[in-house]
XYZ file of C-alpha atoms in Angstrom:
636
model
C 0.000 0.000 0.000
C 2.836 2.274 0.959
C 4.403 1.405 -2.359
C 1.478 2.489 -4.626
C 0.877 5.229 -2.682
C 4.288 6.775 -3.293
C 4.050 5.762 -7.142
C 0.268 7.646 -7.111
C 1.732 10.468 -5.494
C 4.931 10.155 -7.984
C 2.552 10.360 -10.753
C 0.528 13.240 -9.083
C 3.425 15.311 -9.256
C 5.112 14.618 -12.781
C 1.647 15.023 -14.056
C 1.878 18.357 -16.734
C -1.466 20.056 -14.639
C -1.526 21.611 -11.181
C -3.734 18.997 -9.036
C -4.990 19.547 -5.823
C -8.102 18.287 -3.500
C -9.700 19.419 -0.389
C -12.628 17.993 1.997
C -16.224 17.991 1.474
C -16.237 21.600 3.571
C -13.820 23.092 1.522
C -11.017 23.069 3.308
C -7.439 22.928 1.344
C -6.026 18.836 1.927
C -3.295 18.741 -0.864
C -1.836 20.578 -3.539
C 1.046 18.494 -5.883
C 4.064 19.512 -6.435
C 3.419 21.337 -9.867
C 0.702 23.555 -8.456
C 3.385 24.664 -6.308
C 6.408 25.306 -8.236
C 4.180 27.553 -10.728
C 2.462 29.634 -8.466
C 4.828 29.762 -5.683
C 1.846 28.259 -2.867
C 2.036 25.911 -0.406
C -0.916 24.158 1.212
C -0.529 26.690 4.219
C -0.233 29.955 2.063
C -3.904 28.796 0.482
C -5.806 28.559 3.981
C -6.907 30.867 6.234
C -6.930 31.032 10.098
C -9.488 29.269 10.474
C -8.393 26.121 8.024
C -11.197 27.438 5.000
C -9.935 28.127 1.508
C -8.099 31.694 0.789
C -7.710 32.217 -2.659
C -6.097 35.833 -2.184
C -2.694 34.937 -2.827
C -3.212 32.902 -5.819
C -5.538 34.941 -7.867
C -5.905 38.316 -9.237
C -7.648 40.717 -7.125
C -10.185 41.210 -9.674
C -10.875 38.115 -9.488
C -11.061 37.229 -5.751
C -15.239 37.424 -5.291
C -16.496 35.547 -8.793
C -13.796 32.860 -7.632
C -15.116 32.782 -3.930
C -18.886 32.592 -5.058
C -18.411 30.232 -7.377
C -16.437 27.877 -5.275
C -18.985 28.159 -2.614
C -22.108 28.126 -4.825
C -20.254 24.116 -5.650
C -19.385 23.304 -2.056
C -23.295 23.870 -0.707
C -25.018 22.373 -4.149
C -22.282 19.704 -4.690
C -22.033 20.756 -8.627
C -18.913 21.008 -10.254
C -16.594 23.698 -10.315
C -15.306 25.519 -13.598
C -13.896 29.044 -13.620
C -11.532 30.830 -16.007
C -9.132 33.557 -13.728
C -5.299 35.434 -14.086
C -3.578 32.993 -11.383
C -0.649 34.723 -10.146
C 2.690 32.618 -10.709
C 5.815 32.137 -8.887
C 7.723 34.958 -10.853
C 5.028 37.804 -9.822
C 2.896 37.694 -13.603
C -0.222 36.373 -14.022
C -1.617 33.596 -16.646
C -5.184 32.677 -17.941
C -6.002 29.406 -15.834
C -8.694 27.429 -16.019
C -9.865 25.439 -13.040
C -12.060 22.615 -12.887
C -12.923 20.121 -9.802
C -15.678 17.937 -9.174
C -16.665 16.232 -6.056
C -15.900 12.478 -4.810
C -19.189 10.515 -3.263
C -19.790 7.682 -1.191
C -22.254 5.219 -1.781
C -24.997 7.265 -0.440
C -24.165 10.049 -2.269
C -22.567 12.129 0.279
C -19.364 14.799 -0.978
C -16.465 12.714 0.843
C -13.480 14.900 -1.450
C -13.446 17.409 -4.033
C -10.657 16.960 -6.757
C -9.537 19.960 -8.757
C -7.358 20.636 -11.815
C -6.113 23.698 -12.724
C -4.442 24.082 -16.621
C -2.512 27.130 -18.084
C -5.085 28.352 -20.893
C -3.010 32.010 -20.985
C -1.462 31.343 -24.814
C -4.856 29.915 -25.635
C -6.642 32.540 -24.289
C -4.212 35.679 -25.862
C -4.512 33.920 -29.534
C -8.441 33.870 -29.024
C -8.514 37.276 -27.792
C -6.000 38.598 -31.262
C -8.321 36.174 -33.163
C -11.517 38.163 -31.863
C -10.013 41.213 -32.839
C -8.759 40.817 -35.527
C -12.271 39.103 -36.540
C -14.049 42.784 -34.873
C -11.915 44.469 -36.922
C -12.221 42.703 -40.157
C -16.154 42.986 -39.688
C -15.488 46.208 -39.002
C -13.204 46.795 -42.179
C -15.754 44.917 -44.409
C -18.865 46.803 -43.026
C -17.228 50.315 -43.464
C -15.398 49.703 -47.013
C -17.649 52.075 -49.597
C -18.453 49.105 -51.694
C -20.813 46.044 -51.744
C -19.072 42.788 -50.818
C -21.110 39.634 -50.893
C -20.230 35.797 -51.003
C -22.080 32.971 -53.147
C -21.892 29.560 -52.722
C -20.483 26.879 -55.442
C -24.126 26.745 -56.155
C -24.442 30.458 -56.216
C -26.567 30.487 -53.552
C -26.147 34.260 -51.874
C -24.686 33.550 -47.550
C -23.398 36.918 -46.884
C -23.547 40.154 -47.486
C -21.496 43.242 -46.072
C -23.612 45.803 -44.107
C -23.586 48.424 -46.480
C -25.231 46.240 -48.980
C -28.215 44.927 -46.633
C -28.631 48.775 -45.949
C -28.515 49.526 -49.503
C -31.053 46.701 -50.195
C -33.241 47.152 -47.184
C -33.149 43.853 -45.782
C -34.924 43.421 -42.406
C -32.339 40.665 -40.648
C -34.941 40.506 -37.628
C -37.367 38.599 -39.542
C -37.261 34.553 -38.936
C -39.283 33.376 -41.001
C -36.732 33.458 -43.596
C -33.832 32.203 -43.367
C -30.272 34.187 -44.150
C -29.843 32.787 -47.564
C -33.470 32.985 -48.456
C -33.426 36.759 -46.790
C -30.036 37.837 -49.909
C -31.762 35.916 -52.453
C -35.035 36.989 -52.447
C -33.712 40.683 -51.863
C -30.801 40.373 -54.908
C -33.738 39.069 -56.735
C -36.157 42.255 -56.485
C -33.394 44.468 -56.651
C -32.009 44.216 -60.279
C -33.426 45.839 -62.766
C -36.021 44.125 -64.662
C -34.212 45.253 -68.212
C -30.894 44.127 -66.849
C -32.289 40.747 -64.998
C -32.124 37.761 -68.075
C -28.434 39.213 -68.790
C -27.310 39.192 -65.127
C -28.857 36.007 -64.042
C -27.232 34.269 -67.714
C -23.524 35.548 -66.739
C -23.669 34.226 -63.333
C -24.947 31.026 -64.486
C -22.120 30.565 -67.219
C -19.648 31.576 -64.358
C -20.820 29.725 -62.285
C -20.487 26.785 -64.873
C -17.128 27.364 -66.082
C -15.300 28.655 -63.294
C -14.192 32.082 -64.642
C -14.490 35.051 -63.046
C -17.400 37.063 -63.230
C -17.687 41.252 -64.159
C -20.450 43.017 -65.467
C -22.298 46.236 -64.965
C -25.925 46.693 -64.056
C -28.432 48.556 -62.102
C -29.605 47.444 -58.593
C -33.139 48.765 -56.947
C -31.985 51.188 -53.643
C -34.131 50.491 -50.553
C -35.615 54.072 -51.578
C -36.887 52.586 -54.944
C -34.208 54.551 -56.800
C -32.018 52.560 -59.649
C -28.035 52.888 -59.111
C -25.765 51.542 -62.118
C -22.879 48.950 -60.264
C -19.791 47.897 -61.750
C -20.207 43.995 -60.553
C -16.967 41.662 -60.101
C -16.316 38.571 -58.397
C -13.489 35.574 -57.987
C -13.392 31.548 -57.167
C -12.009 30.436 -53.818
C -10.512 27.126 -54.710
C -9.255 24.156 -53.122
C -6.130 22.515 -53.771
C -7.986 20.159 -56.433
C -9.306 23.324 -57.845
C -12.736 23.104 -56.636
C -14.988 25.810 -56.230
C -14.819 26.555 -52.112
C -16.882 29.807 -52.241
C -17.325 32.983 -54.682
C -16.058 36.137 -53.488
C -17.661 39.536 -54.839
C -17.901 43.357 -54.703
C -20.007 45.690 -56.073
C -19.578 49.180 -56.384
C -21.632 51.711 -57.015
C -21.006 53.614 -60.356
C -24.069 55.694 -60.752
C -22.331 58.913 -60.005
C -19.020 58.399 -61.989
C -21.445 56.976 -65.344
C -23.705 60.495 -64.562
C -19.971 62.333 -64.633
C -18.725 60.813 -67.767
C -21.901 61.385 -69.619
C -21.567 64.659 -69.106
C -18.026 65.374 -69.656
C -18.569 63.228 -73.134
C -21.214 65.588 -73.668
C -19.748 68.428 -72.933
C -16.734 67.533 -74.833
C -19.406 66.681 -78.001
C -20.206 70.521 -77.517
C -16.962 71.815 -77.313
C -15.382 69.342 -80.206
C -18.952 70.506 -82.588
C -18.085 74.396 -81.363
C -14.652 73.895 -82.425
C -15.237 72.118 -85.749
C -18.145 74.812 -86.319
C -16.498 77.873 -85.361
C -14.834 79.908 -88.507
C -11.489 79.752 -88.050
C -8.575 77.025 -88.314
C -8.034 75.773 -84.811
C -4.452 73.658 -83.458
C -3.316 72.703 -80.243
C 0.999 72.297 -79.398
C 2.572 70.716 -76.620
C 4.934 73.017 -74.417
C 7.847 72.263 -76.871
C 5.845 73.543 -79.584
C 5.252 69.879 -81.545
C 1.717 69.921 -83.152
C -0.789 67.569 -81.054
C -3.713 68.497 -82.466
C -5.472 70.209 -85.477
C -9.346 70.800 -86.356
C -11.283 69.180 -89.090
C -11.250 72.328 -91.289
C -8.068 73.074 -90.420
C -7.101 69.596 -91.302
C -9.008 69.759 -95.153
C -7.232 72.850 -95.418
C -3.650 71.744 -95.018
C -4.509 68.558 -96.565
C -2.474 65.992 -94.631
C -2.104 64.487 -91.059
C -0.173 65.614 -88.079
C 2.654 62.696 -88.546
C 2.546 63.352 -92.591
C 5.449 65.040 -92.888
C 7.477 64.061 -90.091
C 11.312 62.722 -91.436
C 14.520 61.828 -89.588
C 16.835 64.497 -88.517
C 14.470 67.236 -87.816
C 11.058 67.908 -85.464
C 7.473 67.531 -86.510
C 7.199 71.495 -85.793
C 9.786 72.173 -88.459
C 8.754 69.941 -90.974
C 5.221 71.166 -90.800
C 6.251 74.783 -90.864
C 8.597 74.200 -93.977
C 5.254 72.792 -95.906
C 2.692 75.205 -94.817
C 4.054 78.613 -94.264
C 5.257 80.562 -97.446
C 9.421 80.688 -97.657
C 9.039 84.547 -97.621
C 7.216 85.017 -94.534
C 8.894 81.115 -92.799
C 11.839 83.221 -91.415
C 9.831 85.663 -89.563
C 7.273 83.161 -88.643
C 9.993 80.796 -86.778
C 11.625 83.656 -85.195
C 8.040 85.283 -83.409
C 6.814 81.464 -82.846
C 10.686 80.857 -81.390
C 10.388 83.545 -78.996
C 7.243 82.752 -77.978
C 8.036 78.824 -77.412
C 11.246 80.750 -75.344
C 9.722 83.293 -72.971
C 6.150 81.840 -73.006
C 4.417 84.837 -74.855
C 1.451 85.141 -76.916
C 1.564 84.755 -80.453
C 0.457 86.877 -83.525
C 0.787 87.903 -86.763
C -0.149 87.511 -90.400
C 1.129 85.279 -93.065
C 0.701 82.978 -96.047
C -0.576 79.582 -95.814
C -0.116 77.048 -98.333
C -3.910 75.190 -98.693
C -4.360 71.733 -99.461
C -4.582 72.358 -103.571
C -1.261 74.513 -103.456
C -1.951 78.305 -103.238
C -1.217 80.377 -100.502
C -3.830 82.323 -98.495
C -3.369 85.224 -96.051
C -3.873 84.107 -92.973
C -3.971 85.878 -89.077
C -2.571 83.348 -86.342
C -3.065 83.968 -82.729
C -1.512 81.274 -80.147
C -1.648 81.500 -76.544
C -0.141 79.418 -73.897
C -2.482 77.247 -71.340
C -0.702 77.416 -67.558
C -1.298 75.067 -64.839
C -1.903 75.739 -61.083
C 1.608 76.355 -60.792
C 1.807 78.454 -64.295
C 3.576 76.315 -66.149
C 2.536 75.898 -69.457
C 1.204 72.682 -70.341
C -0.059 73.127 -74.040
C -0.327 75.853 -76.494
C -3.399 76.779 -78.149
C -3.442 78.577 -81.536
C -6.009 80.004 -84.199
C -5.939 81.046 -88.110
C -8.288 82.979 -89.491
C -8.432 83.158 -93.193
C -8.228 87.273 -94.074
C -7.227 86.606 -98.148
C -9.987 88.687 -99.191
C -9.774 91.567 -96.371
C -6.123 91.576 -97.580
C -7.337 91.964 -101.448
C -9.825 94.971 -100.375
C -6.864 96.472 -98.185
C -4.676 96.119 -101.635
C -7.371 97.474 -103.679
C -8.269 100.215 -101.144
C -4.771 101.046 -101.645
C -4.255 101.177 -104.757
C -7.370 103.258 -105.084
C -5.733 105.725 -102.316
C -2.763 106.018 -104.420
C -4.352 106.870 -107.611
C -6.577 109.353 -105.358
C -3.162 110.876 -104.225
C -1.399 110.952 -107.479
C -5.059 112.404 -108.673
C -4.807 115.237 -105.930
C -0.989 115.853 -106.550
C -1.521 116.444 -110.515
C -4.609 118.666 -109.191
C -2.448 120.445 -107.348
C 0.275 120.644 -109.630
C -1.919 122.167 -112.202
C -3.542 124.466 -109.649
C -0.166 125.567 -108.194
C 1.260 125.969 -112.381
C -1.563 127.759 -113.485
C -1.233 130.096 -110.054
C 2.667 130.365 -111.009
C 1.587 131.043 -114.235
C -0.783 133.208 -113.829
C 0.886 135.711 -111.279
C 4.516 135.521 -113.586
C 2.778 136.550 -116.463
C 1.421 139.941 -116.254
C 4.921 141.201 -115.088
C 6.322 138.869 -117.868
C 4.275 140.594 -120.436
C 4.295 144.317 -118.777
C 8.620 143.397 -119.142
C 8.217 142.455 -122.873
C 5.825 145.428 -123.889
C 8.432 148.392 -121.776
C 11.142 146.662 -123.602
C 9.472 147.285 -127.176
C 8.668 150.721 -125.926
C 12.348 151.235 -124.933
C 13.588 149.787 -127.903
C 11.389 152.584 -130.501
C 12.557 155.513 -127.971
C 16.245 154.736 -128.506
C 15.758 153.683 -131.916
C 13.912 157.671 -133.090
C 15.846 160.188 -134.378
C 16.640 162.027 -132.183
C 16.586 159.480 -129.425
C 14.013 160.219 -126.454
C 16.536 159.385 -123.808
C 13.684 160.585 -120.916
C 10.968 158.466 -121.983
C 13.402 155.497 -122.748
C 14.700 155.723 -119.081
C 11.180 156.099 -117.352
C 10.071 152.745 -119.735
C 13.477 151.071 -118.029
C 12.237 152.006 -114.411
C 8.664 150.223 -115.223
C 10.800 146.945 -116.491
C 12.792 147.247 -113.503
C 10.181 147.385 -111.428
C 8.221 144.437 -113.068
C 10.797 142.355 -112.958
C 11.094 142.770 -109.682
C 7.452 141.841 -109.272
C 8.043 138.652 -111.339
C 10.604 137.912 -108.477
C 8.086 138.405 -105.690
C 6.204 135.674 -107.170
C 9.179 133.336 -107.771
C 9.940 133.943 -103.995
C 6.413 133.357 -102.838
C 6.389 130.249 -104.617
C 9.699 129.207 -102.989
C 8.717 130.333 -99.324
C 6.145 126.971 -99.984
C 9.244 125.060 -100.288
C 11.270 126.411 -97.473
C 12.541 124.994 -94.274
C 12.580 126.567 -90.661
C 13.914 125.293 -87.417
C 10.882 125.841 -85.482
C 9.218 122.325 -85.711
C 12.890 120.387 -84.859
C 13.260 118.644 -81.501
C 15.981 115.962 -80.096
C 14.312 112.984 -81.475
C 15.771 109.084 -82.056
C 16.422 108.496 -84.923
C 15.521 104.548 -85.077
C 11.896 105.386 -83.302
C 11.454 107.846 -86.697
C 12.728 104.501 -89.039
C 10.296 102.068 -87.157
C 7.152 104.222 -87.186
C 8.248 104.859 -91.189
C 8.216 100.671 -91.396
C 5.120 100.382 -89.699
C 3.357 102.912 -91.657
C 4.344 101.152 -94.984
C 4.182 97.133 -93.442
C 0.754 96.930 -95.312
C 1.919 97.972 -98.777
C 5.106 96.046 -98.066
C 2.547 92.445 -97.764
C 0.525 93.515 -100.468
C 3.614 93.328 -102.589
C 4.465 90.130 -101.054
C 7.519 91.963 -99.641
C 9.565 92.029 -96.506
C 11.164 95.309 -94.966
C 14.541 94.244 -92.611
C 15.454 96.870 -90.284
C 18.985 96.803 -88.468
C 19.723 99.924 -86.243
C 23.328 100.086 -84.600
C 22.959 100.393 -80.633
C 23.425 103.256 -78.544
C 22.669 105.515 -80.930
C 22.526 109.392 -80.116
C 19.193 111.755 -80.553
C 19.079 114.090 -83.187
C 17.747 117.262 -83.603
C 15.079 117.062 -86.184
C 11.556 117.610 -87.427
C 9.937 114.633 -87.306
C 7.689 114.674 -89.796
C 9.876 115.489 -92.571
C 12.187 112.541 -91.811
C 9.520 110.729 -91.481
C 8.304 111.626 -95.406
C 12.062 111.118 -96.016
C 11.931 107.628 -95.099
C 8.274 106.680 -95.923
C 9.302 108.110 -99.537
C 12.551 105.971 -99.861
C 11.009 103.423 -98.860
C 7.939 103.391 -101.404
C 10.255 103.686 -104.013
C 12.620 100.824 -103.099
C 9.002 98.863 -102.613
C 7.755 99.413 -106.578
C 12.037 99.243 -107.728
C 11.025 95.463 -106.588
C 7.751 95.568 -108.001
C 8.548 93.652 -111.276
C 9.933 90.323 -109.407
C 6.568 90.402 -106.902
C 9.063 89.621 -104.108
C 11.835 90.469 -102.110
C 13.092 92.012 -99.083
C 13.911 95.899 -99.042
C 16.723 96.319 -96.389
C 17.093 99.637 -93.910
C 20.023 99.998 -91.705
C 21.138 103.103 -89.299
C 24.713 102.955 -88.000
C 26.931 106.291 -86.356
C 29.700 107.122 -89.199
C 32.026 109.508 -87.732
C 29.985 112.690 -86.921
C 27.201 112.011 -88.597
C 24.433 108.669 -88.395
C 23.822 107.376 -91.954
C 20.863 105.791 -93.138
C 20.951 103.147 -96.001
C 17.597 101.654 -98.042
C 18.564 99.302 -100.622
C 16.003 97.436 -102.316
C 16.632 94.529 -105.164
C 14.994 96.133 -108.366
C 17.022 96.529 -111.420
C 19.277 99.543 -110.302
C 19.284 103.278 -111.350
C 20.495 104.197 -114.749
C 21.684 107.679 -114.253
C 22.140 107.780 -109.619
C 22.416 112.005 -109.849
C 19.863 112.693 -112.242
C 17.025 111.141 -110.336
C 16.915 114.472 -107.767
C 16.217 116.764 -110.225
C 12.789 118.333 -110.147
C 10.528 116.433 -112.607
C 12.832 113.621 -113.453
C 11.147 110.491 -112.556
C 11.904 106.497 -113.442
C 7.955 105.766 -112.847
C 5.687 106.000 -116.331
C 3.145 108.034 -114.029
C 5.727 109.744 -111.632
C 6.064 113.590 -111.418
C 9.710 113.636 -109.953
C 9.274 116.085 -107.186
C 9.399 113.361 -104.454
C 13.368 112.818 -104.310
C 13.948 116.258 -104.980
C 11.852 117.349 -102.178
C 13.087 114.630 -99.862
C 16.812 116.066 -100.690
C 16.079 119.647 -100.033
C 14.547 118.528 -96.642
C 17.906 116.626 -95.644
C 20.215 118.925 -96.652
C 18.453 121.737 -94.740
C 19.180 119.338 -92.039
C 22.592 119.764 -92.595
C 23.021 116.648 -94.117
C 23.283 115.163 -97.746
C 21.105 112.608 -99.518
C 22.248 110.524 -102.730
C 21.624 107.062 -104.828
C 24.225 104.773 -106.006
C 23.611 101.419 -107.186
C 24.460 98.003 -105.379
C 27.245 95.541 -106.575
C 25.240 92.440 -106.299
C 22.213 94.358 -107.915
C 19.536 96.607 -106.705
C 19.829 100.033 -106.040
C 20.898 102.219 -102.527
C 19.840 105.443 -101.732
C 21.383 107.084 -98.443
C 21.398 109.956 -96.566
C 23.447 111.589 -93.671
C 22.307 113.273 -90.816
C 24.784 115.029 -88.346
C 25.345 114.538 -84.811
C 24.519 118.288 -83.857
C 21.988 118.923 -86.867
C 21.944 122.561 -87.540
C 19.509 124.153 -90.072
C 21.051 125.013 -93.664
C 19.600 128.757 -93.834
C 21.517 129.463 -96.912
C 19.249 126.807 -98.723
């Protein structure tokens, strides 16, 4: 007896669970040798005075009274004891313990012993607890995500649904009559739209069928009664013989987005059909200034695509320049557009451009650069508008100008001759008749000296009226001082450009200024330089008349004391250089030759000196000095 008693209590100990009993009161009788070690206890530490159980050293203070009620609740009604509590252990931490005991009867049914065990459940307990969380918090996740998920069965039988779908759908969960498969089904079944329905319900069967996945879009009834367009998708779960475990799905509602995109297609129908209706060529550029896009007319226009003439070696921007833009007008055109592309400014100005069949037509571009946020530029938009016949009626308004000037110049030519002549000739003829009358009193015998010298005071003194005249005609002619200010020079040349840029396009010709830097301010009359230059200028423009293009060239540089001025145009030259100032000389068939003649007298009461000569490589120059201090020639 002693022998098994020592191997029981041998096996007690070695036992992996903390064993103990006590007596049919209550009282603490044994606790093995395991219960011990882990908690630190002995069989004295676990009773009170008074020999009853104390707990208070072996469990967690917040657990002390559900402990102690339980354990008494079993010790007066004999059932068995179960409790999960933090059990403090031998190093001062607490575990998860569960403790069971149960009592030991006699044969008339009377508690002799009650037998406990008492098993570490703490690793059990913390995975359960990270399990439950991380379950909360995947409901949680899955409930708050702004989509519909939902899972089907192999059979595609609906079992779950996230809570912002049953929302969505309406579904009471409180009623149990159903149950929660019938509850989805029945719901998924009301809910899709009746036009959508025989679609939906074939693609889920083929899926279901074949295995692969599933994504459509349809429209799903709101618990309001409302219609909402969802982009449907959903997935397999298989098992490792690829059989169908469960089908995963989500659903999202689209409605909005679908309402967004029809009306941005829309609105992009209205702006593409104002585009293509509006009457002008229209063209988009990226930053770089490569073509990215070009309107139908503009396209029928030009008569080929944006890639068309693209080649190796050089951009798509310079190829398409070289085949639309006229090779007069390409140089200027690549310059402006080049400064543009450079600094980010707008764009405009007026040129040829070659249409689809071959001829050129005068066009107006504008081209503005589209910023960002940030204001950088992230395309450049352009427009042409076709201005060929508002160029014709400019040229013909012109020309009709011009023959109303030359009209009004002969006019007043003839008036001013027939004034000259007019005033001259009574003096003229009062000269003629005295000098007859002088003549037959010198010529009678005897000689009437008196009478012939009274008849040689009234010649003197008409001839002296015929001078008046001449002078009065010659005061029309003559230059003061009293207009002249310190003007620039180059300001004078540009405004003279300007004024004659529209006769120089009508032409189809190009005027090229170059004006040396730092030039000084003269002292001039404006407006006679001015009719200087606008004059020269003309006449280098209809020189180069003939050849219906080329480029007249102006340049101002400082020589010395003076700043000379230099037009040269490409025309056919001068035949006689000094003959072309004289008054009423002219090259033209309807010229009057007063304008160079005129235009020298106004420089060289400047000070200066004005004369032609004709270029080496063709062409004729005519230039003009101007000095430093200009002083007015009196004397002239």
């Amino acid at each position: 007896m002693r022998e098994r008693e020592k191997h029981l209590e041998q096996l007690i100990d070695t036992v992996p669970a903390m064993i103990w009993s006590m007596s049919s009161e209550g009282r603490p009788i044994y606790l093995n040798r395991r219960i011990m070690e882990v908690t630190g206890a002995t069989l004295d530490t676990v009773k009170a005075s008074d020999g009853s159980l104390s707990l208070k050293k072996m469990i967690h203070p917040n657990f002390w009274e559900l402990a102690e009620q339980t354990f008494t609740r079993s010790v007066v009604t004999g059932a068995p004891y179960n409790i999960k509590y933090l059990q403090h252990r031998a190093g001062g931490t607490y575990r998860w313990t569960q403790t069971r005991a149960e009592p030991l009867r006699d044969e008339a049914g009377k508690i002799i012993r009650w037998y406990g065990v008492s098993v570490d459940i703490h690793d059990l307990i913390t995975t359960q607890t990270e399990l439950n969380l991380r379950k909360q918090e995947l409901t949680r996740l899955i409930d708050l995500v702004p989509s519909f998920l939902w899972r089907l069965t192999p059979t595609g039988a609906p079992n779950f649904f996230n809570r912002r779908f049953i929302d969505f759908l309406g579904i009471d969960e409180g009623d149990l009559k159903q149950s929660q498969t019938e509850q989805y089904a029945a719901a998924l079944k009301a809910a899709i739209h009746p036009d959508d329905a025989s679609r939906v319900w074939a693609e889920i069967k083929d899926c279901l069928s074949s295995g692969r996945p599933y994504a459509m879009r349809y429209r799903l009834r709101r618990h309001d009664g409302v219609y909402r367009w969802m982009d449907g998708r959903a997935e397999p779960l298989l098992d490792d013989d690829g059989s169908i475990i469960q089908w995963y799905g989500l659903s999202h509602d689209i409605d909005d987005q679908l309402r967004v995109e029809d009306a941005l297609r829309e609105s992009e129908r209205s702006l593409r059909q104002l585009v293509e209706t509006l009457p002008a060529l229209i063209y988009c550029a990226a930053p770089n200034g490569e073509p990215i896009y070009r309107s139908e007319k503009l396209g029928e226009f030009l008569g080929f695509g944006l890639g068309d003439k693209d080649a190796e070696g050089r951009t798509r921007l310079v190829g398409t320049l070289e085949a639309i833009i006229h090779p007069d007008d390409l140089p200027d055109v690549k310059e402006k557009y080049g400064r543009s592309l450079a600094t980010g400014t707008s764009y405009a100005m007026k040129h040829r451009l070659r249409r689809a069949d071959g001829e050129f037509r005068w066009v107006e571009t504008r081209t503005a650069a589209m910023r960002n946020a940030e204001g950088e530029i992230v395309q450049w938009n352009g427009i042409c508008f076709e201005i060929e016949d508002q160029v014709r009626a400019q040229e013909a308004l012109t020309l009709t100008q011009e023959r109303l000037a030359r009209a009004a110049q002969a006019a007043s030519l003839a008036e001013l001759s027939a004034s000259i002549a007019h005033e001259v000739n009574q003096p003229l003829a009062a000269v003629v008749a005295n000098s007859h009358a002088c003549q037959r009193w010198l010529t009678s015998d005897p000689p009437n000296l008196e009478r012939a010298q009274k008849t040689i005071e009234r010649i003197i003194r008409d001839a002296n009226s015929a001078a008046d005249v001449v002078g009065r005609v010659r005061a029309l002619f003559r230059q003061t001082d009293q207009a002249r200010n310190l003007c620039p020079l180059d300001a004078i040349l540009h405004e003279a450009r300007d004024l004659m840029m529209e006769e120089a396009a009508r032409r189809r010709m190009r005027i090229d200024v170059e004006v040396e830097a730092g030039l000084p301010s003269l002292e001039l009359d404006r407006i006679q330089i001015q009719q200087v230059l606008v004059n020269l200028i003309r006449n280098g423009l209809e020189a180069m008349e003939p050849a219906r293009r080329g480029v007249l060239r102006v340049r101002t540089l400082r020589a010395v004391d003076f700043v000379r001025t230099e037009v040269r145009d490409t025309g056919m030259g001068l035949g006689a250089p000094d003959k072309v100032f004289e008054a009423f000389f002219s090259t033209k068939p309807n010229g009057m030759g007063m304008g160079l003649a005129i235009s020298r007298t106004i420089i060289e009461t400047h000070g200066g000196r004005l004369w032609a000569e004709n270029n080496e490589d063709g062409g004729a120059a005519f230039i003009f000095t101007l000095p430093v201090e200009a002083k007015a020639n009196h004397d002239r």
